[in-house]
């Protein structure tokens, strides 16, 4: 039997090249070898306020992006999280096994709470987050428990993610181990798959910050749906480091980041990239990088248009049925073990 993969992305904001290189690219690469489940996590999206109409549209757009990226619905299961109610049900059970302290420690919770409430003079953020802070949504704290439920429902072996999700995966493993210890063997304890290159693509405007959907500075991210002109402008405006060499030098993080994007999209080795740009200036390098990104995204953007509403619906319906058949078995087992059924 093939081993199993589960992963997902949130239908919020615009997906960027970091999401692709850190996650989606690997989903595609792994789908032949593994039985794969790729979920559009719309329940995660509402941990921050969303416009309902836009959320509904983005959920379908994200399915198109998975397909355009190369996720093959004949090989992998693509589905919407809310179509499988077991995700929300298992979240409740796992919430009852989760500790306040371990949820409060999650960096993403601390970051999001801080970003959302900056300016209101609440002193959380950094290490100071305390549960019960007046206006932090409870969903933000519960977020990683829902993520754990996503993964554990499918008895997942491997979870391909970017670096920023590693801590959530560790919590997932802790919850699985705790549940197995207290109620008997129930969940497979999953392993992360974090790519050696590309797991943390940085902002083009600040190489100390990861490229992020929620960054207010749109010039920091290359979105998968950006047109050629916008991409070229963003790359031209990208900050660089002092010096002139184009190489993978930790002390020159801006150039390292740009070169990493080039490496992954051109499928060259690190050495080949350095050799290729030996003697080139930043202008030439940025020109070639822009061309590489544009040429990569052009066919991708064409493929997005290939799926009309009925064919997309059919893929998602079939995906949800397959997902449910597995998720419901796990939930039944959990309910029996906990005395709910
Ligand atoms: P999300 O939607 O923020 O991001 C989707 C995937 O993209 C990766 N990623 C990056 N990789 C490299 N460089 C970056 N700058 C970068 N930014 C984001 C993320 O690590 C992620 O793999 N909580 C998850 C969604 C989720 C999930 C799950 C993932 C919910 N349930 C179960 C795996 C398994 C999230 O918000 O991803």
XYZ file of N, CA, C and O in Angstrom, residues 15-173:
636
model
N -2.220 33.585 -3.559
C -1.090 32.678 -3.389
C 0.148 33.274 -4.068
O 0.042 33.895 -5.120
N 1.294 33.094 -3.453
C 2.524 33.668 -4.004
C 3.519 32.563 -4.337
O 3.288 31.379 -4.049
N 4.612 33.010 -4.905
C 5.611 32.056 -5.380
C 6.231 31.264 -4.207
O 6.672 30.128 -4.373
N 6.192 31.839 -3.004
C 6.663 31.115 -1.815
C 5.764 29.927 -1.512
O 6.245 28.822 -1.228
N 4.446 30.127 -1.599
C 3.510 29.006 -1.390
C 3.779 27.908 -2.423
O 3.742 26.718 -2.106
N 4.046 28.339 -3.639
C 4.289 27.348 -4.687
C 5.595 26.588 -4.428
O 5.620 25.357 -4.405
N 6.674 27.331 -4.205
C 7.984 26.677 -4.086
C 8.127 25.898 -2.774
O 8.764 24.851 -2.730
N 7.494 26.417 -1.710
C 7.614 25.748 -0.415
C 6.676 24.563 -0.278
O 6.954 23.624 0.471
N 5.549 24.601 -0.992
C 4.542 23.557 -0.763
C 4.040 22.933 -2.075
O 4.332 21.771 -2.368
N 3.289 23.680 -2.856
C 2.591 23.077 -4.002
C 3.503 22.300 -4.958
O 3.130 21.236 -5.457
N 4.669 22.844 -5.189
C 5.623 22.174 -6.094
C 5.917 20.756 -5.587
O 6.008 19.809 -6.365
N 6.036 20.633 -4.272
C 6.336 19.313 -3.693
C 5.116 18.415 -3.666
O 5.233 17.197 -3.778
N 3.941 19.004 -3.527
C 2.723 18.188 -3.596
C 2.704 17.451 -4.942
O 2.385 16.272 -5.017
N 3.024 18.231 -5.984
C 2.984 17.662 -7.336
C 4.056 16.583 -7.488
O 3.808 15.498 -8.003
N 5.246 16.894 -6.979
C 6.354 15.935 -7.125
C 6.077 14.633 -6.382
O 6.553 13.575 -6.776
N 5.303 14.703 -5.307
C 5.109 13.522 -4.456
C 3.848 12.723 -4.788
O 3.638 11.633 -4.260
N 3.003 13.268 -5.671
C 1.685 12.644 -5.852
C 1.726 11.264 -6.531
O 0.767 10.497 -6.425
N 2.807 10.961 -7.233
C 2.896 9.636 -7.859
C 3.242 8.570 -6.824
O 2.731 7.469 -6.845
N 4.122 8.964 -5.933
C 4.658 7.994 -4.981
C 3.718 7.767 -3.794
O 3.766 6.720 -3.154
N 2.899 8.777 -3.475
C 2.045 8.713 -2.286
C 0.574 8.814 -2.659
O 0.224 9.434 -3.670
N -0.268 8.271 -1.823
C -1.697 8.537 -1.943
C -1.917 9.922 -1.312
O -1.688 10.101 -0.110
N -2.342 10.877 -2.124
C -2.277 12.277 -1.668
C -3.641 12.919 -1.487
O -4.539 12.729 -2.313
N -3.750 13.706 -0.431
C -4.964 14.479 -0.129
C -4.576 15.936 -0.023
O -3.784 16.297 0.855
N -5.110 16.763 -0.923
C -4.801 18.190 -0.912
C -6.092 18.967 -0.685
O -7.032 18.900 -1.480
N -6.098 19.677 0.420
C -7.336 20.250 0.937
C -7.314 21.779 0.814
O -6.263 22.409 0.977
N -8.459 22.348 0.532
C -8.600 23.809 0.534
C -9.205 24.151 1.892
O -10.375 23.839 2.154
N -8.404 24.740 2.764
C -8.809 24.800 4.173
C -9.618 26.070 4.464
O -9.154 27.009 5.095
N -10.869 26.049 4.032
C -11.700 27.254 4.192
C -12.115 27.490 5.647
O -12.368 28.629 6.039
N -12.158 26.427 6.458
C -12.492 26.658 7.874
C -11.346 27.386 8.586
O -11.581 28.185 9.490
N -10.122 27.129 8.146
C -9.004 27.879 8.708
C -9.097 29.361 8.356
O -8.681 30.222 9.129
N -9.627 29.634 7.163
C -9.635 31.018 6.677
C -10.412 31.949 7.601
O -10.053 33.110 7.776
N -11.491 31.438 8.221
C -12.332 32.343 9.007
C -11.802 32.605 10.419
O -12.476 33.240 11.224
N -10.577 32.140 10.687
C -9.969 32.531 11.969
C -9.659 34.033 11.976
O -9.428 34.615 13.029
N -9.607 34.620 10.780
C -9.549 36.084 10.677
C -10.771 36.506 9.856
O -11.281 35.713 9.066
N -11.247 37.729 10.024
C -12.477 38.124 9.318
C -12.330 38.000 7.792
O -11.297 38.350 7.244
N -13.368 37.474 7.141
C -13.370 37.337 5.670
C -14.694 37.859 5.136
O -15.725 37.701 5.784
N -14.639 38.390 3.937
C -15.870 38.740 3.242
C -16.460 37.434 2.688
O -15.793 36.730 1.914
N -17.700 37.077 3.073
C -18.243 35.772 2.691
C -18.237 35.504 1.181
O -17.894 34.409 0.746
N -18.595 36.526 0.421
C -18.634 36.338 -1.042
C -17.243 36.051 -1.594
O -17.049 35.162 -2.423
N -16.297 36.829 -1.104
C -14.926 36.657 -1.595
C -14.373 35.302 -1.144
O -13.725 34.595 -1.908
N -14.675 34.908 0.077
C -14.175 33.622 0.572
C -14.693 32.472 -0.312
O -13.938 31.572 -0.690
N -15.973 32.533 -0.636
C -16.557 31.483 -1.471
C -15.829 31.419 -2.823
O -15.487 30.355 -3.311
N -15.584 32.588 -3.405
C -14.907 32.631 -4.701
C -13.465 32.143 -4.589
O -12.989 31.337 -5.400
N -12.771 32.598 -3.546
C -11.352 32.232 -3.377
C -11.181 30.732 -3.154
O -10.152 30.151 -3.498
N -12.195 30.131 -2.543
C -12.125 28.691 -2.279
C -12.063 27.936 -3.611
O -11.241 27.033 -3.798
N -12.907 28.354 -4.556
C -12.897 27.702 -5.868
C -11.647 28.084 -6.668
O -11.060 27.251 -7.364
N -11.244 29.359 -6.535
C -10.023 29.783 -7.244
C -8.822 28.958 -6.787
O -7.953 28.612 -7.580
N -8.789 28.652 -5.497
C -7.637 27.905 -4.980
C -7.629 26.475 -5.544
O -6.566 25.923 -5.847
N -8.817 25.908 -5.720
C -8.873 24.575 -6.343
C -8.274 24.650 -7.752
O -7.503 23.779 -8.169
N -8.590 25.718 -8.461
C -8.035 25.887 -9.818
C -6.512 26.020 -9.766
O -5.796 25.526 -10.631
N -6.039 26.713 -8.741
C -4.582 26.884 -8.607
C -3.903 25.537 -8.343
O -2.867 25.224 -8.922
N -4.497 24.720 -7.504
C -3.920 23.381 -7.266
C -3.789 22.631 -8.602
O -2.766 22.030 -8.899
N -4.886 22.693 -9.360
C -4.900 21.957 -10.626
C -3.870 22.532 -11.603
O -3.117 21.797 -12.237
N -3.822 23.867 -11.684
C -2.880 24.505 -12.610
C -1.437 24.222 -12.208
O -0.542 24.134 -13.049
N -1.211 24.064 -10.900
C 0.147 23.782 -10.431
C 0.571 22.361 -10.803
O 1.752 22.027 -10.731
N -0.404 21.540 -11.168
C -0.061 20.193 -11.606
C -0.589 19.084 -10.710
O -0.264 17.917 -10.915
N -1.397 19.441 -9.710
C -2.026 18.377 -8.921
C -3.021 17.686 -9.856
O -3.853 18.337 -10.492
N -2.884 16.376 -9.980
C -3.671 15.625 -10.956
C -4.839 14.939 -10.238
O -4.615 14.052 -9.413
N -6.062 15.340 -10.559
C -7.208 14.775 -9.829
C -7.411 13.279 -10.079
O -8.163 12.633 -9.354
N -6.713 12.735 -11.077
C -6.768 11.284 -11.281
C -5.847 10.566 -10.289
O -5.981 9.371 -10.045
N -4.890 11.299 -9.777
C -3.931 10.670 -8.854
C -4.172 11.100 -7.419
O -4.030 10.334 -6.483
N -4.478 12.401 -7.246
C -4.589 12.958 -5.892
C -6.040 13.337 -5.608
O -6.827 13.549 -6.537
N -6.372 13.414 -4.337
C -7.717 13.817 -3.929
C -7.687 15.299 -3.576
O -6.942 15.709 -2.685
N -8.495 16.087 -4.285
C -8.586 17.532 -4.016
C -9.965 17.782 -3.427
O -10.972 17.372 -4.019
N -10.032 18.438 -2.291
C -11.353 18.672 -1.708
C -11.365 19.898 -0.804
O -10.322 20.425 -0.417
N -12.588 20.347 -0.511
C -12.778 21.523 0.346
C -13.018 21.031 1.773
O -13.859 20.156 2.015
N -12.303 21.614 2.698
C -12.346 21.180 4.102
C -13.776 21.094 4.652
O -14.154 20.112 5.286
N -14.589 22.108 4.392
C -15.934 22.139 4.986
C -16.864 21.092 4.372
O -17.941 20.843 4.905
N -16.458 20.475 3.242
C -17.269 19.395 2.673
C -17.104 18.100 3.452
O -17.806 17.115 3.186
N -16.158 18.083 4.356
C -15.922 16.878 5.167
C -16.086 17.278 6.638
O -15.129 17.707 7.288
N -17.307 17.186 7.159
C -17.575 17.733 8.502
C -16.762 17.069 9.612
O -16.637 17.624 10.707
N -16.170 15.924 9.319
C -15.337 15.242 10.320
C -14.177 16.126 10.784
O -13.677 15.966 11.902
N -13.739 17.065 9.925
C -12.617 17.937 10.335
C -13.012 18.756 11.572
O -12.250 18.878 12.522
N -14.227 19.335 11.501
C -14.677 20.157 12.637
C -14.965 19.271 13.850
O -14.666 19.650 14.993
N -15.498 18.083 13.601
C -15.832 17.195 14.733
C -14.585 16.708 15.469
O -14.531 16.709 16.701
N -13.583 16.290 14.708
C -12.366 15.817 15.380
C -11.661 16.979 16.087
O -11.019 16.789 17.128
N -11.802 18.183 15.530
C -11.188 19.346 16.181
C -11.689 19.482 17.613
O -10.927 19.779 18.536
N -12.982 19.239 17.803
C -13.512 19.372 19.164
C -12.870 18.361 20.111
O -12.411 18.710 21.195
N -12.808 17.117 19.645
C -12.237 16.079 20.510
C -10.774 16.417 20.837
O -10.348 16.334 21.991
N -10.035 16.821 19.812
C -8.617 17.143 20.049
C -8.454 18.404 20.897
O -7.478 18.525 21.641
N -9.409 19.324 20.789
C -9.345 20.535 21.631
C -9.368 20.139 23.096
O -8.711 20.766 23.934
N -10.142 19.102 23.376
C -10.259 18.664 24.777
C -8.987 17.976 25.256
O -8.812 17.758 26.451
N -8.089 17.633 24.310
C -6.796 17.040 24.686
C -5.683 18.074 24.631
O -4.529 17.760 24.929
N -5.997 19.288 24.195
C -4.943 20.300 24.008
C -4.801 21.138 25.266
O -5.759 21.315 26.015
N -3.605 21.644 25.469
C -3.328 22.463 26.648
C -3.256 23.933 26.233
O -2.666 24.251 25.193
N -3.796 24.799 27.062
C -3.729 26.230 26.776
C -2.296 26.666 26.472
O -2.032 27.383 25.523
N -1.384 26.205 27.327
C 0.008 26.661 27.210
C 0.615 26.326 25.861
O 1.296 27.151 25.262
N 0.342 25.110 25.373
C 0.985 24.714 24.114
C 0.393 25.493 22.934
O 1.077 25.743 21.949
N -0.865 25.893 23.043
C -1.462 26.675 21.955
C -0.976 28.125 22.003
O -0.686 28.727 20.972
N -0.867 28.649 23.191
C -0.389 30.037 23.338
C 1.047 30.209 22.869
O 1.457 31.290 22.488
N 1.803 29.113 22.896
C 3.213 29.193 22.492
C 3.418 29.244 20.983
O 4.523 29.521 20.519
N 2.381 28.952 20.210
C 2.557 28.883 18.756
C 2.947 30.259 18.200
O 2.231 31.238 18.406
N 4.064 30.289 17.482
C 4.524 31.600 16.977
C 3.521 32.236 16.029
O 3.348 33.439 16.041
N 2.867 31.396 15.224
C 1.927 31.998 14.268
C 0.768 32.676 15.002
O 0.300 33.732 14.592
N 0.327 32.073 16.083
C -0.730 32.695 16.891
C -0.243 34.038 17.428
O -0.935 35.060 17.339
N 0.978 34.017 17.952
C 1.507 35.249 18.542
C 1.647 36.335 17.468
O 1.267 37.471 17.672
N 2.158 35.913 16.289
C 2.330 36.886 15.196
C 1.004 37.454 14.746
O 0.847 38.649 14.569
N 0.034 36.553 14.533
C -1.238 37.022 13.978
C -1.981 37.874 14.987
O -2.592 38.873 14.631
N -1.926 37.497 16.236
C -2.579 38.293 17.268
C -1.940 39.677 17.305
O -2.623 40.691 17.390
N -0.634 39.701 17.147
C 0.085 40.975 17.209
C -0.274 41.848 16.007
O -0.641 43.002 16.159
N -0.223 41.263 14.833
C -0.474 42.041 13.624
C -1.873 42.607 13.657
O -2.114 43.770 13.402
N -2.813 41.756 14.034
C -4.194 42.191 13.966
C -4.506 43.317 14.940
O -5.301 44.190 14.650
N -3.872 43.294 16.060
C -4.260 44.262 17.084
C -3.217 45.340 17.312
O -3.304 46.084 18.249
N -2.242 45.391 16.410
C -1.241 46.432 16.607
C -1.957 47.785 16.528
O -2.908 47.955 15.769
N -1.537 48.700 17.317
C -2.206 49.999 17.291
C -3.259 50.119 18.368
O -3.691 51.207 18.704
N -3.671 48.991 18.933
C -4.676 49.081 19.992
C -4.034 49.105 21.372
O -4.704 48.982 22.382
N -2.724 49.152 21.346
C -1.961 49.280 22.586
C -2.153 48.125 23.557
O -2.057 48.308 24.762
N -2.482 46.957 23.022
C -2.503 45.789 23.898
C -1.088 45.242 23.890
O -0.439 45.227 22.855
N -0.615 44.807 25.002
C 0.803 44.481 25.060
C 1.065 43.007 24.789
O 1.881 42.408 25.445
N 0.299 42.398 23.874
C 0.739 41.051 23.518
C 1.505 41.120 22.215
O 1.694 42.171 21.644
N 1.912 39.953 21.747
C 2.918 39.930 20.694
C 4.203 39.606 21.408
O 4.299 39.702 22.626
N 5.216 39.158 20.624
C 6.439 38.728 21.288
C 6.095 37.613 22.245
O 5.279 36.757 21.951
N 6.650 37.622 23.399
C 6.424 36.537 24.356
C 5.261 36.820 25.287
O 4.970 36.045 26.177
N 4.594 37.943 25.084
C 3.660 38.370 26.120
C 2.208 37.981 25.919
O 1.334 38.453 26.612
N 1.927 37.127 24.943
C 0.532 36.810 24.683
C -0.071 36.054 25.862
O 0.486 35.089 26.342
N -1.174 36.515 26.306
C -1.880 35.768 27.353
C -3.269 35.456 26.848
O -3.921 36.314 26.265
N -3.710 34.241 27.077
C -5.046 33.896 26.646
C -6.031 34.732 27.434
O -5.842 35.002 28.612
N -7.080 35.145 26.759
C -8.027 35.997 27.452
C -7.744 37.461 27.160
O -8.459 38.336 27.615
N -6.679 37.733 26.384
C -6.454 39.117 25.964
C -7.741 39.568 25.277
O -8.318 38.799 24.507
N -8.212 40.759 25.559
C -9.582 41.148 25.264
C -10.097 40.840 23.863
O -11.183 40.315 23.716
N -9.312 41.153 22.811
C -9.961 40.993 21.516
C -9.296 40.002 20.578
O -9.470 40.085 19.378
N -8.527 39.061 21.097
C -7.957 38.037 20.218
C -9.010 36.962 19.994
O -9.544 36.402 20.943
N -9.312 36.685 18.716
C -10.317 35.672 18.404
C -9.889 34.305 18.912
O -8.720 33.928 18.786
N -10.816 33.562 19.466
C -10.503 32.229 19.975
C -10.081 31.302 18.831
O -9.246 30.417 18.997
N -10.670 31.523 17.647
C -10.332 30.686 16.486
C -8.849 30.723 16.158
O -8.278 29.732 15.705
N -8.233 31.852 16.390
C -6.806 31.999 16.106
C -5.982 31.070 17.003
O -4.980 30.505 16.589
N -6.432 30.933 18.232
C -5.749 30.056 19.177
C -6.022 28.586 18.828
O -5.147 27.732 18.914
N -7.258 28.323 18.394
C -7.670 26.942 18.107
C -7.157 26.448 16.746
O -7.167 25.251 16.475
N -6.694 27.368 15.930
C -6.259 27.084 14.550
C -5.404 25.813 14.412
O -5.710 24.929 13.606
N -4.331 25.674 15.198
C -3.488 24.482 14.994
C -4.160 23.171 15.408
O -3.733 22.107 14.969
N -5.206 23.251 16.214
C -5.920 22.009 16.573
C -6.723 21.539 15.352
O -6.778 20.344 15.054
N -7.309 22.497 14.646
C -8.003 22.157 13.395
C -7.014 21.570 12.385
O -7.302 20.603 11.695
N -5.836 22.141 12.348
C -4.814 21.621 11.430
C -4.413 20.197 11.823
O -4.226 19.329 10.960
N -4.309 19.947 13.111
C -3.983 18.592 13.581
C -5.093 17.628 13.177
O -4.834 16.509 12.703
N -6.341 18.064 13.326
C -7.466 17.203 12.941
C -7.401 16.885 11.448
O -7.583 15.733 11.036
N -7.105 17.904 10.631
C -6.976 17.691 9.178
C -6.050 16.507 8.898
O -6.356 15.598 8.134
N -4.900 16.589 9.529
C -3.826 15.632 9.222
C -4.144 14.246 9.800
O -4.024 13.227 9.123
N -4.600 14.227 11.054
C -4.750 12.940 11.747
C -5.931 12.128 11.238
O -5.916 10.899 11.300
N -6.945 12.799 10.699
C -8.112 12.067 10.161
C -7.719 11.078 9.071
O -8.410 10.090 8.849
N -6.630 11.385 8.364
C -6.270 10.565 7.193
C -5.150 9.571 7.500
O -4.611 8.959 6.583
N -4.799 9.415 8.753
C -3.698 8.494 9.103
C -2.488 8.795 8.216
O -1.897 7.923 7.572
N -2.144 10.079 8.206
C -1.151 10.614 7.275
C 0.278 10.214 7.659
O 0.650 10.274 8.828
N 1.059 9.844 6.639
C 2.476 9.554 6.886
C 3.323 10.817 6.774
O 4.247 11.025 7.545
N 3.015 11.636 5.757
C 3.921 12.741 5.418
C 3.127 14.014 5.134
O 2.092 13.974 4.464
N 3.644 15.147 5.625
C 2.948 16.429 5.443
C 3.909 17.429 4.787
O 4.778 17.995 5.461
N 3.789 17.631 3.475
C 4.671 18.605 2.820
C 4.242 20.044 3.123
O 3.129 20.452 2.784
N 5.127 20.795 3.743
C 4.824 22.154 4.193
C 6.076 23.021 4.087
O 7.187 22.505 3.983
N 5.868 24.332 4.178
C 6.990 25.251 4.309
C 7.425 25.321 5.774
O 6.726 24.822 6.672
N 8.544 25.972 5.976
C 9.147 26.074 7.305
C 8.181 26.653 8.354
O 8.172 26.232 9.512
N 7.334 27.598 7.937
C 6.481 28.297 8.910
C 5.424 27.389 9.546
O 4.825 27.751 10.550
N 5.194 26.210 8.967
C 4.179 25.308 9.529
C 4.783 24.196 10.391
O 4.072 23.324 10.881
N 6.097 24.238 10.556
C 6.788 23.146 11.251
C 6.301 23.012 12.699
O 6.060 21.912 13.199
N 6.134 24.145 13.354
C 5.718 24.104 14.760
C 4.310 23.503 14.890
O 4.025 22.754 15.826
N 3.437 23.815 13.925
C 2.086 23.239 13.957
C 2.135 21.716 13.763
O 1.331 20.982 14.331
N 3.090 21.282 12.958
C 3.214 19.837 12.739
C 3.718 19.147 14.017
O 3.269 18.056 14.368
N 4.609 19.836 14.719
C 5.102 19.259 15.978
C 3.963 19.131 16.988
O 3.848 18.135 17.696
N 3.094 20.133 17.028
C 1.926 20.058 17.920
C 1.024 18.886 17.495
O 0.520 18.139 18.348
N 0.851 18.732 16.193
C 0.036 17.620 15.680
C 0.595 16.281 16.171
O -0.149 15.408 16.627
N 1.900 16.148 16.104
C 2.538 14.909 16.565
C 2.324 14.715 18.072
O 2.013 13.616 18.526
